[in-house]
Short mmCIF file of C-alpha atoms and ligand atoms in Angstrom, two decimals:
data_model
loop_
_atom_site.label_atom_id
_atom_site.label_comp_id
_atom_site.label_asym_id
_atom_site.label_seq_id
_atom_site.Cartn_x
_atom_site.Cartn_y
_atom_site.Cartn_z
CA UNK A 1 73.18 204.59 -4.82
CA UNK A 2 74.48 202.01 -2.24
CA UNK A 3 72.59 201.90 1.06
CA UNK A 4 72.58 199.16 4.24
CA UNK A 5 68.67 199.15 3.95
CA UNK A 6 66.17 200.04 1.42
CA UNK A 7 62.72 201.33 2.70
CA UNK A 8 59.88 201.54 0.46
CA UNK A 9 57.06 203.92 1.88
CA UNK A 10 57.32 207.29 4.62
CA UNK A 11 54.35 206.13 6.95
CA UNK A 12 55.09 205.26 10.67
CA UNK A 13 56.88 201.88 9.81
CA UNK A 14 59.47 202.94 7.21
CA UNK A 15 60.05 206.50 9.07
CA UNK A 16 60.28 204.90 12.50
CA UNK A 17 62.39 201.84 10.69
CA UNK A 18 64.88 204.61 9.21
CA UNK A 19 65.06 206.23 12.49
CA UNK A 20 65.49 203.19 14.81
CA UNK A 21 68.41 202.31 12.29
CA UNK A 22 69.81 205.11 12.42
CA UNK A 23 70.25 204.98 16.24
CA UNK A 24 72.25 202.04 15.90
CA UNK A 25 74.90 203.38 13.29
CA UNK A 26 72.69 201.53 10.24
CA UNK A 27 72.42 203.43 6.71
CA UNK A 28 69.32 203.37 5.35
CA UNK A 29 67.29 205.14 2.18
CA UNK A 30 63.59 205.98 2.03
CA UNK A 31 61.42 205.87 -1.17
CA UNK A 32 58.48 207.24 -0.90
CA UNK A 33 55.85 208.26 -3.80
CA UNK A 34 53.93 210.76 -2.05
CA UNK A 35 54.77 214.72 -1.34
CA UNK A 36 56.14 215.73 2.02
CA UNK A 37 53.25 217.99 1.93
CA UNK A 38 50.96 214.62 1.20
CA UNK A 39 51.90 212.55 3.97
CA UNK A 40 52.19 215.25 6.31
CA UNK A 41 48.68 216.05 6.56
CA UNK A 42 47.15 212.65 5.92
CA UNK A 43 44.70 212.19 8.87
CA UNK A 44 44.08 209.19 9.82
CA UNK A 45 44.95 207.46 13.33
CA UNK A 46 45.33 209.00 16.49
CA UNK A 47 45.52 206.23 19.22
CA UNK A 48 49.12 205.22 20.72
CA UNK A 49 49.37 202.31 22.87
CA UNK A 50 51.41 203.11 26.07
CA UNK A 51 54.73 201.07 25.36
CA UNK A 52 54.70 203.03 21.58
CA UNK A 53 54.60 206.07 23.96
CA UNK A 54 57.58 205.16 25.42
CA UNK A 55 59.19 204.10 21.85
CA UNK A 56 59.04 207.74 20.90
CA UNK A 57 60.22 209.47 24.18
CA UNK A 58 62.88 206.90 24.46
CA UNK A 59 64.13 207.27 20.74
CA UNK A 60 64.19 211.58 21.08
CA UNK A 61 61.26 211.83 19.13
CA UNK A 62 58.42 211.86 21.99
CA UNK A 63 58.75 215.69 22.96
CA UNK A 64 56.27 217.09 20.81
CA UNK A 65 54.27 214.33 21.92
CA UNK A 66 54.64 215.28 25.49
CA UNK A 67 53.52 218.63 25.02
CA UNK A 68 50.73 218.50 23.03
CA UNK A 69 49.55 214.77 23.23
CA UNK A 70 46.78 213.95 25.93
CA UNK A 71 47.40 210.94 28.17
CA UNK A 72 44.21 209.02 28.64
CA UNK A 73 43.83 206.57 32.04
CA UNK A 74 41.04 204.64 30.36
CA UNK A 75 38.00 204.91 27.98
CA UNK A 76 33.90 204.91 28.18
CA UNK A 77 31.83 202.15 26.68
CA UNK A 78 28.77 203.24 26.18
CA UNK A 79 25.35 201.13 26.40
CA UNK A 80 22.10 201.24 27.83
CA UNK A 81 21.84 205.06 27.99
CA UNK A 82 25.02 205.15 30.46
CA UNK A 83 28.71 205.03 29.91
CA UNK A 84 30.45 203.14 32.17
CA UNK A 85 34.23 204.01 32.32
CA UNK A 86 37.10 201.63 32.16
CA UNK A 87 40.24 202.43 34.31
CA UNK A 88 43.21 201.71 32.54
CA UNK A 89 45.48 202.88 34.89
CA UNK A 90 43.80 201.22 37.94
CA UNK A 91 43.42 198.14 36.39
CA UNK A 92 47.03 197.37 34.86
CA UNK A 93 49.01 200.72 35.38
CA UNK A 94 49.32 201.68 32.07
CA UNK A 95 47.01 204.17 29.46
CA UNK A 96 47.06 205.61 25.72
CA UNK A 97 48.07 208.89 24.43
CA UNK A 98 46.03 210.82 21.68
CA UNK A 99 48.25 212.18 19.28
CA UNK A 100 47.63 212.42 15.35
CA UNK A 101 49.78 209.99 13.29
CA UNK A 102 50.35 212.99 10.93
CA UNK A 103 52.18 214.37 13.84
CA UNK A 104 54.09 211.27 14.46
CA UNK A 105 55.14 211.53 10.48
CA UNK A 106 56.00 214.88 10.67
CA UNK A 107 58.13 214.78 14.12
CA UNK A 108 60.10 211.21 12.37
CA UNK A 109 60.67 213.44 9.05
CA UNK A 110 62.07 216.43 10.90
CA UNK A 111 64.46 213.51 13.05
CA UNK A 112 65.58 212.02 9.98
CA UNK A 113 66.29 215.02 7.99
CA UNK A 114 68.13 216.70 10.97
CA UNK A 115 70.11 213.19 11.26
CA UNK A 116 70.95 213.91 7.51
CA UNK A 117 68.86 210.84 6.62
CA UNK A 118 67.86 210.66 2.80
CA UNK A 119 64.29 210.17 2.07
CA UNK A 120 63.24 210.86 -1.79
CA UNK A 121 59.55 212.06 -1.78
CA UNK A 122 57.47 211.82 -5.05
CA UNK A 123 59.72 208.70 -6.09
CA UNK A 124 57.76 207.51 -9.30
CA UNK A 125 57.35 203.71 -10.29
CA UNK A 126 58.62 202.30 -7.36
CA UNK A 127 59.87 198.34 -8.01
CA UNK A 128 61.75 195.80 -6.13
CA UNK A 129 64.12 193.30 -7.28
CA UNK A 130 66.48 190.26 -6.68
CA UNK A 131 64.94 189.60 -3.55
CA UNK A 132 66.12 186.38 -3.06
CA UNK A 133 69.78 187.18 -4.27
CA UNK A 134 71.21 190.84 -3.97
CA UNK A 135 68.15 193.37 -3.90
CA UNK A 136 67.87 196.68 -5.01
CA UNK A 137 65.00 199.39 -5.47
CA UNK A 138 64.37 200.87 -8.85
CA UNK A 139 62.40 204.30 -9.15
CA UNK A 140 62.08 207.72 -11.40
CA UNK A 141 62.75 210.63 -9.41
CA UNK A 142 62.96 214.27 -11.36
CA UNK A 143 62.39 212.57 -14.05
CA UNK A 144 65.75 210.69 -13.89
CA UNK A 145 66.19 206.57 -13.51
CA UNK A 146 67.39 205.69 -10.07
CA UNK A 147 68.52 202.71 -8.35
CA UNK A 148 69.07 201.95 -4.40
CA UNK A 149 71.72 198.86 -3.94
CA UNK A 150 71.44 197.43 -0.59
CA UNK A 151 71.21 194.00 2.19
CA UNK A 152 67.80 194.00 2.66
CA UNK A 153 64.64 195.68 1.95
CA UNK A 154 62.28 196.93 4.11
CA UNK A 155 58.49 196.63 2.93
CA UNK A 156 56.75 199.68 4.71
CA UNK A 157 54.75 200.67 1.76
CA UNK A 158 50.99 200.18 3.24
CA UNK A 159 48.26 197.94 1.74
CA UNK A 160 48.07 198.84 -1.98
CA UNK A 161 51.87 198.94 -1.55
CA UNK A 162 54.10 197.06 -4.37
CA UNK A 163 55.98 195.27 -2.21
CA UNK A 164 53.61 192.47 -1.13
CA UNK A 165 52.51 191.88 -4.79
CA UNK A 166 56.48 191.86 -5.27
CA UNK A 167 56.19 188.35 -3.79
CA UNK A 168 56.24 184.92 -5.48
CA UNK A 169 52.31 184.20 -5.05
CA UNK A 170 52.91 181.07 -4.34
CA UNK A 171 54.91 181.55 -1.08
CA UNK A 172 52.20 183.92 0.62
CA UNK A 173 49.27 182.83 2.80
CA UNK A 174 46.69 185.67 2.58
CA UNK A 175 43.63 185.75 5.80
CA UNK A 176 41.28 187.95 5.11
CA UNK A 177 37.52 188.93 6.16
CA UNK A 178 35.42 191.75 5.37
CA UNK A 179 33.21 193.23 7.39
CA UNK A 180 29.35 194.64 6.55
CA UNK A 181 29.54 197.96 7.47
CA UNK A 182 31.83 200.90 7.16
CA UNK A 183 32.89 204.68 9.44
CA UNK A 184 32.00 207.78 8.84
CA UNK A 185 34.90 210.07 9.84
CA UNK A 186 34.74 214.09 10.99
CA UNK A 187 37.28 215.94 12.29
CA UNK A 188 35.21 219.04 13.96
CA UNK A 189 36.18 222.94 15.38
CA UNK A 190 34.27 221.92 18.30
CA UNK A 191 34.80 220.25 21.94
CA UNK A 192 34.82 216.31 22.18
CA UNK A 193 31.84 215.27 24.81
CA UNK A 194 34.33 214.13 27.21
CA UNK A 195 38.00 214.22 27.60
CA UNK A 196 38.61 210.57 27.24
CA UNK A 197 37.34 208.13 24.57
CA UNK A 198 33.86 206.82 24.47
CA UNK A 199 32.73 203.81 22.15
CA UNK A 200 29.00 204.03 21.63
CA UNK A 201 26.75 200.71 21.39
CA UNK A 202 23.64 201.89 20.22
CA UNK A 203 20.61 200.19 17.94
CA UNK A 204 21.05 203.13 15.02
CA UNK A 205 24.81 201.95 14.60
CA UNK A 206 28.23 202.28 16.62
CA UNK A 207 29.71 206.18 17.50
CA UNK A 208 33.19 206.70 18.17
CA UNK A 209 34.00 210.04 19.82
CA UNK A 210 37.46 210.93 20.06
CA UNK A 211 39.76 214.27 19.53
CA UNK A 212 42.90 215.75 18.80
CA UNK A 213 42.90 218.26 21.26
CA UNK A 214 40.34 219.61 23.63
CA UNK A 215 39.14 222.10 21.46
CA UNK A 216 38.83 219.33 18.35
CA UNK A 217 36.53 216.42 18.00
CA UNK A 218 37.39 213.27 16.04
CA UNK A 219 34.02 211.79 15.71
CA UNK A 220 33.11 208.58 13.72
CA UNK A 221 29.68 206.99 13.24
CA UNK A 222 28.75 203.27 11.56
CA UNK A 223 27.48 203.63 7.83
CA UNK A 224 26.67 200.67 4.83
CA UNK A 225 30.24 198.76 3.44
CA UNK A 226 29.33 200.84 0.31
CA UNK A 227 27.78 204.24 1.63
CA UNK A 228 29.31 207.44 -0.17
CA UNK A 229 30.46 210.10 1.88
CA UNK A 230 27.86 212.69 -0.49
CA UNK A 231 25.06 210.58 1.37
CA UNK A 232 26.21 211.92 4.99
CA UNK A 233 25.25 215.94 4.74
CA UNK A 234 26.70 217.80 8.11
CA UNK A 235 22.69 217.66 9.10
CA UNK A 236 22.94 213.96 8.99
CA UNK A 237 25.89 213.32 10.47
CA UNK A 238 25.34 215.50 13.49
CA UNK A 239 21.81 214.15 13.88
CA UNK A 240 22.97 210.42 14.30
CA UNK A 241 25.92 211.31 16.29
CA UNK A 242 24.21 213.01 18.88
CA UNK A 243 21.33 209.97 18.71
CA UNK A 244 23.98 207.33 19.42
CA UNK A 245 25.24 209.71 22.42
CA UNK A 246 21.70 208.86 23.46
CA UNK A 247 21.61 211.92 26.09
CA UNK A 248 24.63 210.56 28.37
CA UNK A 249 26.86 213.51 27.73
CA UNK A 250 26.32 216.58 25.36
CA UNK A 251 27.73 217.19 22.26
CA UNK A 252 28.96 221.00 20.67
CA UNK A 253 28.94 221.06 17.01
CA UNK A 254 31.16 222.75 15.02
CA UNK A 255 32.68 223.11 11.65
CA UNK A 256 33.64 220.47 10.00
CA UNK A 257 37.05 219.82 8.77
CA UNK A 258 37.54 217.00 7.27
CA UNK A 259 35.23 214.06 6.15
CA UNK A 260 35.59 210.64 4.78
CA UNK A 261 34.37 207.09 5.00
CA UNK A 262 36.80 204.14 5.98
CA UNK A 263 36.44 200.25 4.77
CA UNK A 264 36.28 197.68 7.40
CA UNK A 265 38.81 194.85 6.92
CA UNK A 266 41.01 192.02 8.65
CA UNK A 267 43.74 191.01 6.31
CA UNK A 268 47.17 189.30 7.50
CA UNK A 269 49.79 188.21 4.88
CA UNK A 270 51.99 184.82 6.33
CA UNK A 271 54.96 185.04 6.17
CA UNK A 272 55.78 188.19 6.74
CA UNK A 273 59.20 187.64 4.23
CA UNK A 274 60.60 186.66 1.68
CA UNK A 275 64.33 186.21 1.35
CA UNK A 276 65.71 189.53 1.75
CA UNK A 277 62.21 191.24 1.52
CA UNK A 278 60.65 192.11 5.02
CA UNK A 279 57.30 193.37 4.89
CA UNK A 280 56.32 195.71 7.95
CA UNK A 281 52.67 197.07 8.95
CA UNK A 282 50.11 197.90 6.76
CA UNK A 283 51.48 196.38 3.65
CA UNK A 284 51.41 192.69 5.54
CA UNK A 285 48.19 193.15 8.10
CA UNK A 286 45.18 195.43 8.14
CA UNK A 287 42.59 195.20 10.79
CA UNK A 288 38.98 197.59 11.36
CA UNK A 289 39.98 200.70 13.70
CA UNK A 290 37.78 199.70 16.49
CA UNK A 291 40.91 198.67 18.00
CA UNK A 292 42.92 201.27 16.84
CA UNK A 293 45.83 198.82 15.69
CA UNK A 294 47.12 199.95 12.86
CA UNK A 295 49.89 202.29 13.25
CA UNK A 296 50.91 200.72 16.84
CA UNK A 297 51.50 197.53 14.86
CA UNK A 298 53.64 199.34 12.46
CA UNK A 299 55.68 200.44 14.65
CA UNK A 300 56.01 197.30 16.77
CA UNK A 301 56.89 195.16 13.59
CA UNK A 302 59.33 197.79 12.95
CA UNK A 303 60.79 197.61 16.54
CA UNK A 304 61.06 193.57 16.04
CA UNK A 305 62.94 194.66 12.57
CA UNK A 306 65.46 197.00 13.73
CA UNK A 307 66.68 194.42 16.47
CA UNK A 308 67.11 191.30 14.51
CA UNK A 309 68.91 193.68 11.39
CA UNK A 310 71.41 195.09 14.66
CA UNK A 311 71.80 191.41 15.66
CA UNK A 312 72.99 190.60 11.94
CA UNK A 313 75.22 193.75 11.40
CA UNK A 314 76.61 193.54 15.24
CA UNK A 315 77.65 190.15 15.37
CA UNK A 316 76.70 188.19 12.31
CA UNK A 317 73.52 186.65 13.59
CA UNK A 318 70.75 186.08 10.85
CA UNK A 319 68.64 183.67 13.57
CA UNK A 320 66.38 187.12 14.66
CA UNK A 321 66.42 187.91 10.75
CA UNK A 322 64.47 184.04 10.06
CA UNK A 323 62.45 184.68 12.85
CA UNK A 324 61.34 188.06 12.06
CA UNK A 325 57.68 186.50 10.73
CA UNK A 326 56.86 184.49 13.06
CA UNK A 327 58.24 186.69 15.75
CA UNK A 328 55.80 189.22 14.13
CA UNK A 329 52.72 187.36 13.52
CA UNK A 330 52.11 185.93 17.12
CA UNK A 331 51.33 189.39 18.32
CA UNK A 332 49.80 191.13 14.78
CA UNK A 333 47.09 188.20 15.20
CA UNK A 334 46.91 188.97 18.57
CA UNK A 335 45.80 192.23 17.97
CA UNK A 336 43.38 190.95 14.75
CA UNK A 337 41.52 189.07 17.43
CA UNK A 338 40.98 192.08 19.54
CA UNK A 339 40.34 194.87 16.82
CA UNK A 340 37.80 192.09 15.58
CA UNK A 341 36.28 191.35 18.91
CA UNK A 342 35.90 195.19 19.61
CA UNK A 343 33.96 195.30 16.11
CA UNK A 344 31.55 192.45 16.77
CA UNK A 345 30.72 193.97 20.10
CA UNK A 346 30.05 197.14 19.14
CA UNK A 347 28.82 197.09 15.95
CA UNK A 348 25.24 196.45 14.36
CA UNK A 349 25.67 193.66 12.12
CA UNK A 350 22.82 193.35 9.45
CA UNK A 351 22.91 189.42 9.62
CA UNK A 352 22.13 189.53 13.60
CA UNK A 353 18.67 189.31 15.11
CA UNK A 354 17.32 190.05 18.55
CA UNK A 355 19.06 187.37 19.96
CA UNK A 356 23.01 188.92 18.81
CA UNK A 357 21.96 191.93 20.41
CA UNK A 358 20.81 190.58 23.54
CA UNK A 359 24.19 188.91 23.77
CA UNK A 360 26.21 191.99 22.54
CA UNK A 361 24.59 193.94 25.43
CA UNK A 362 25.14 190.72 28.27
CA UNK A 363 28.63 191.14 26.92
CA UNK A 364 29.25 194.72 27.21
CA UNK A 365 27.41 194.46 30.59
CA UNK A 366 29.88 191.37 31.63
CA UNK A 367 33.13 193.61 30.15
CA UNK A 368 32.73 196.40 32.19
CA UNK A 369 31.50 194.77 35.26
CA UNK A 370 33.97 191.82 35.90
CA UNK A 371 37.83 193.45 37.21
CA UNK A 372 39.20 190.05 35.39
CA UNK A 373 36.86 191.25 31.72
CA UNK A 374 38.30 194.69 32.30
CA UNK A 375 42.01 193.93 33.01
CA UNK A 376 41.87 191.56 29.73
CA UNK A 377 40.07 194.66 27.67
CA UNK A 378 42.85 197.10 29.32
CA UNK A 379 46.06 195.34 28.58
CA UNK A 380 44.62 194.25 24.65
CA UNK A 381 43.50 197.78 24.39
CA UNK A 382 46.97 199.57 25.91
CA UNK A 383 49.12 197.13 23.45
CA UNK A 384 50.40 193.65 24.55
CA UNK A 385 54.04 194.18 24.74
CA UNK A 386 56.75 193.69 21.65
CA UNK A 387 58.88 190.13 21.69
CA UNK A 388 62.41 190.37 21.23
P1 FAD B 1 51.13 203.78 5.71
O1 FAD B 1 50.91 204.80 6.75
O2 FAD B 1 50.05 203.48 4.73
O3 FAD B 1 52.44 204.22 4.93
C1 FAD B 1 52.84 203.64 3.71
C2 FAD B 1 53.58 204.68 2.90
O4 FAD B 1 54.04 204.08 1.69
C3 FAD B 1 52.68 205.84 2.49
O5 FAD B 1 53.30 207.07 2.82
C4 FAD B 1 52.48 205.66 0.99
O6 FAD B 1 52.33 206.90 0.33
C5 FAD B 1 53.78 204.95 0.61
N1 FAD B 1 53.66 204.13 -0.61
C6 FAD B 1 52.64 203.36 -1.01
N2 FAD B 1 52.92 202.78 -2.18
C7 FAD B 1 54.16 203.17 -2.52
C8 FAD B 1 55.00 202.90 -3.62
N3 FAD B 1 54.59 202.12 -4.62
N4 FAD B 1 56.22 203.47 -3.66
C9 FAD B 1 56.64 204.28 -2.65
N5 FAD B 1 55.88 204.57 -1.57
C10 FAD B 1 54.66 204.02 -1.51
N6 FAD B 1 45.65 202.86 13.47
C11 FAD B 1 45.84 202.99 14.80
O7 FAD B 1 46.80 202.40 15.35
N7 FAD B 1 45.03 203.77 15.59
C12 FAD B 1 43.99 204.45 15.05
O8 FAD B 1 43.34 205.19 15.80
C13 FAD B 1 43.73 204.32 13.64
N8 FAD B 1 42.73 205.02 13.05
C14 FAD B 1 42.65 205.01 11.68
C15 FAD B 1 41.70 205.81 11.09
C16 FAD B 1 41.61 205.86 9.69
C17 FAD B 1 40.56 206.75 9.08
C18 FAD B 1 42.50 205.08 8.87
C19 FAD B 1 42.44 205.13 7.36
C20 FAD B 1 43.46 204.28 9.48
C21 FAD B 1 43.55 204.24 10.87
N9 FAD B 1 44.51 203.46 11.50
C22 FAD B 1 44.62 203.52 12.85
C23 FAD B 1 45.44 202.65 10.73
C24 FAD B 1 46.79 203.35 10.54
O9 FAD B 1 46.59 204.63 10.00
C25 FAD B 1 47.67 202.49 9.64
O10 FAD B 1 47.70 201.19 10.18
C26 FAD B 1 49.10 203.05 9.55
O11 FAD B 1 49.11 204.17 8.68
C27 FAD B 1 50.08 201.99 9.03
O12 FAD B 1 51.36 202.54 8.85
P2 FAD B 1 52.31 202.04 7.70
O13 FAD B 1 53.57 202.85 7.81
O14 FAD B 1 52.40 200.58 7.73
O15 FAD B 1 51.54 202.37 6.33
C1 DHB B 2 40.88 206.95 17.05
C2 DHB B 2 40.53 206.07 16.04
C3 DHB B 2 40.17 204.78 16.35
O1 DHB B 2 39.84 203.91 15.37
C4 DHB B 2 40.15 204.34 17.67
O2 DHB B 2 39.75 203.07 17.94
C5 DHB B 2 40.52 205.21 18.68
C6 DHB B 2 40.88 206.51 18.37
C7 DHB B 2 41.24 208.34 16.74
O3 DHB B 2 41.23 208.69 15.53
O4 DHB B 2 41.50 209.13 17.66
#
């Protein structure tokens, strides 16, 4: 099989990658590993930044979005038995939508399959090759041997992916840090406390409450790097969430959905390439969700991607192509530094002592009490905008 561009991985990068291609008259062919089924109704984040918003709507895939997202102006920071409520909109003119990723993955799928894009799900032992020279993708699918021919390669395969590792070692940078404590996540039958976001501060452990839709709580609580999710029973869970509420609003429970813990982890790979390889999201950069990052990265990498690969098919330019990394990078660390500065503020870190905690709370105190604090907090938090 001979394609323009290879894709490894059906997440938000390589479906929004295909699709953005697409657009432009580009052929492109995803591998993915996982079941339609799978990837469709993987939860996991739910936060989009206001200019990946207007990606979507602006690329026909927003109007699902539209209907059944919910536009938020701002979010509360809890502290100090109080939240106190930062105006996006007032502050910069700009504010996040709550939609589920799985949607996102599921509206990009129908796109691309309507568009008479090819994506092979359940493609088995996935491997890259000749990255340097002419690449191609190798994989097993119904049981047969299969091989994708094509330019370049596009790396969207997340962070146990086989693309990074597909590397020369010796030409990657890797930044890491770990972080001592982990989230508890719940998706509940039950009302979220409020209609917007609130990040809780509190001296059991951070509380996220979010939703997917007014009648559906997304609900996450700090736990131990190395808790188990059989430790949490709904009793426990429930207790600690409404603690770290600490009476400002009330909470309903409800049935719980889903459950799961999440690792806490900054991670960027430099360079983000290697001769005709270009890695894209997850599978070059992970970050903890107190940000929520993640996904809005992927799709921003992919957004730098797209335009540099029309700029070489166009007109023969390979300068956006070379610049791809570094074009990348100066906004994915960007976005490290906030998703980490978010964590430290919120968080209860076992190494602190009375003093960290005084200074978390003169912080939190400081961010949502100075306009210049807040505007910094609201454009990080909507998404700095995409270069190029
Ligand atoms: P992925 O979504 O991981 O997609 C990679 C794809 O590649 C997968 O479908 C995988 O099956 C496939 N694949 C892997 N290996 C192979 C292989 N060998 N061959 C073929 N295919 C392969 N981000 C936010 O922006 N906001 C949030 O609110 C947020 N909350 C989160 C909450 C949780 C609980 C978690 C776990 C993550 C959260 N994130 C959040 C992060 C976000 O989900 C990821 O950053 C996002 O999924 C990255 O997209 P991606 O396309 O790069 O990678
Ligand atoms: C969600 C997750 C996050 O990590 C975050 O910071 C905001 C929202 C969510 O799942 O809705």
């Amino acid at each position: 099989m001979r394609t323009q561009v290879g894709i490894v991985g059906a997440g938000p990068a390589g479906l929004m990658l295909s699709h953005l291609l697409h657009l432009e008259g580009i052929d492109s062919v995803i591998l993915e590993n996982r079941s339609r089924d799978y990837i469709e109704s993987r939860i996991r984040a739910g936060l989009i930044e206001q200019w990946a918003n207007d990606l979507l709507i602006d690329t026909g895939v927003g109007a699902r979005m539209q209907r059944e997202g919910m536009f938020h102006n701002g979010v509360y920071f809890g502290f100090g038995r109080a939240l106190h409520y930062l105006n996006f909109r007032d502050l910069i003119g700009k504010g996040v939508t709550i939609y589920g990723q799985q949607e996102i993955v599921k509206d990009l799928i129908h796109r691309r399959l309507s568009d008479s894009g090819q994506i092979l799900f359940e493609a088995a032992d996935v491997s890259v090759h000749d990255l340097a020279g002419n690449p191609s993708i190798r994989f097993r699918h119904d049981g047969k041997e299969g091989e994708v021919v094509c330019d370049f390669i596009g790396g969207c395969d997340g962070f146990h992916g086989i693309c990074r590792p597909s590397i020369p070692a010796a030409v990657l940078t890797a930044y890491d840090r770990e972080y001592p404590f982990g989230w508890v996540g719940i998706l509940s039958e039950s009302p979220p406390p409020e209609h917007e976001l609130i990040y809780a501060y509190h001296e059991r452990g951070f509380a996220l409450y979010t939703m997917r839709s007014s009648t559906l709580a997304r609900l996450y609580l700090q736990c131990a790097p190395d808790d188990e999710i059989e430790n949490w029973p709904d009793a426990r869970i429930w207790e600690e969430l409404h603690a770290r509420l600490d009476g400002t609003r009330a909470l309903a429970e409800g049935m719980m959905l889903q459950r799961g813990i999440t690792a806490m982890r900054s991670f960027v790979v430099e360079p983000m390439q290697y001769g005709r390889l270009f890695l894209a999201g997850d599978s070059a950069h992970i970050q903890p969700p107190t940000g929520a990052k993640g996904m809005n990265l992927a799709l921003a990498d992919v957004k730098v991607l797209s335009r540099a690969l029309v700029a070489f098919y166009r007109s023969g330019r390979s300068d956006l192509l070379e610049q791809y990394s570094a074009t990348c990078l100066r906004r994915v660390w960007k976005a490290q530094r906030f998703s980490w500065w978010m964590t430290q503020l919120f968080h209860l870190d076992p190494s602190h002592n009375s003093f960290d905690r005084k200074r978390q709370m003169a912080e939190l105190d400081y961010v949502t009490s100075s306009e210049a604090a807040m505007r910094s907090v609201a454009e990080n938090y909507v998404g700095l905008p995409v270069e190029g």
